[in-house]
Amino acid sequence: MTFNEIEIEILNIIEKDSRLSVDTIAKMVNKSTEEVSTIIKKLEDLNVIVEYNTMVNWRKVAGHEGVTAMIDVKVAPKRGVGFDAIAERIYRYPEVKSVYLMSGAYDLSVVIEGKSMSEVGNFVSDKLSTLDSVLSTTTHFVLKKYKHDGTIFDHGEEDKRIVVSP
Amino acid sequence: MTINKTQFLSKTVTELKPSGIRRFFDLAANMEGVISLGVGEPDFVTSWAVREACILSLEQGHTSYTANAGLIELRSEIASYLNRSFSVKYSPTSEILVTVGASQALDLALRAIIDPGDEIIIVEPTFVSYAPIVSLAGGVPVPIHTEKEDEFKLRPDQIEKVITNRTKAILICSPNNPTGSVLSKEELVEISKIIKKHDLLVISDEIYAELVYDQTYTSFPSIEDMFDQTILISGFSKGFAMTGWRLGFVCAPEEILQAMLKIHQYTMMCAPTMAQHAAIEALKGGMHDVEEMRKSYRQRRNFFVNSLTEIGLTCYTPGGAFYAFPSIEKTGMTSEQFAENLLLEEKVAVVPGNVFGESGEGFVRCSYASSIEQLQEAVKRMGRFMKKF
């Protein structure tokens, strides 16, 4: 699918901040509110804009810190469906946040979020490892998130400029 | 008996007016919760690769002087940057000088050309330093007042009217601080005809050249036959978000550049070494970041100017820099009163237009180098303020 310059610009703006009102975006790209609404609707209908998400730093919310693990999974691909069928069986679990097919030492990279280490551990040992095609798993727990999806957590870069300058 | 210390000061310095920006800064600095549209600098932090290059320079122990004219690697990078971006060719060995900010470059240019009493034409509204540094160099600043109706662009006929036999040069800043106005290639060509006719010099301050939004930028020395009569001033502060680094440069034909170099080596020695190393990285690998910042400023300009119009502050669309210069005429206030009342009542800091010269009266300078979130809040407060008129 090809899109024009304004559509790409709107995508870039929304990707950075999906909370901006249509009116604000319209002013930013010098178009009418109606035109921008139509473009956004089109992008949503085409599933180019897939979802509007919020990035939460759960570490700051007492009792909700959670645990993230990245699991390297080696699998035996199946004839006809390759890795897709096993990937689908894995990504359907709600605790699985993302699944990527990788080149290199292992096949699938699976990101899991759970309430505690034991919850993640149980998922890996009970559900993931017991799948037919799964040959092995290596679990890495995330100790601290510094940057996620291009966003720096707690970067502390407040405006250091003086109030009035030439 | 106490001695009168001011008797020691030079007449020129005593007669200099303190910057109006300074006065306004003092007023705004002591208030809490101020949204500042008064800043003349990017809100971006210098890109990480550039900061990292500076750190590396320190780690490697580059803490001594460089050549007076600056590191030859940097001058070469500047030469190739000017050539690829603006099609102007300067020799890195004899026509480029690295300075402590574009401010020093301007000071050197003026000191190199002015004999006492020489007149330098200045286009108002103007950057606050121009007239004072002309005076400090012993010259006489001669203002040309541009009009809102011309989008604050200089008309060639205005130049002719102020030329005398003492006129030495004209100082042009495009994109302009404070109006954001940009001269097109055609307009520069028209101006160049007058320059040629009267054998004047042009000091072209192109510090905002990277921040032009709706047209291709034309650098003055790229205009036909103008190379020999132009001093090009620029630097890294605005386009590369490096204000605090104090790094600029000046380019000119050899005879003029070498005169500036003489003053520079007696007064400044050289620009800071680590900043020069950082600037090499900025030119080599930083153009992508410049482009990203430019895109972002363009969106903010559109948002801000459209919003100002909505709340009744009429404003032409500035083609460059990061300033909007709306008219406050309908409020019936002077620009000082407007800026002061807006600050006290709504805690939004803007700069009164009169600090940029007489023709800035009736306007205020608002910088949109702030996040959209901040601009939204500023516009909300300004809208509330404007309801009374």
XYZ file of C-alpha atoms in Angstrom, chain B residues 123-127 130 152 172-182 208 316 320-323:
24
model
C 17.208 45.400 8.858
C 14.631 45.864 11.617
C 13.050 44.112 13.464
C 16.497 42.799 14.200
C 18.457 40.466 16.405
C 23.410 43.856 15.753
C 8.993 41.837 7.202
C 21.018 40.575 6.530
C 19.574 37.794 8.654
C 17.423 35.335 6.736
C 15.588 33.435 8.182
C 15.187 36.344 10.530
C 15.199 36.543 14.299
C 12.617 37.721 15.487
C 10.188 37.585 12.537
C 10.974 34.200 10.972
C 10.853 35.868 7.566
C 12.853 34.231 4.735
C 18.869 29.628 10.801
C 1.645 35.797 8.875
C 11.862 29.813 8.842
C 13.605 29.931 12.239
C 11.324 29.078 15.169
C 9.596 32.357 15.868
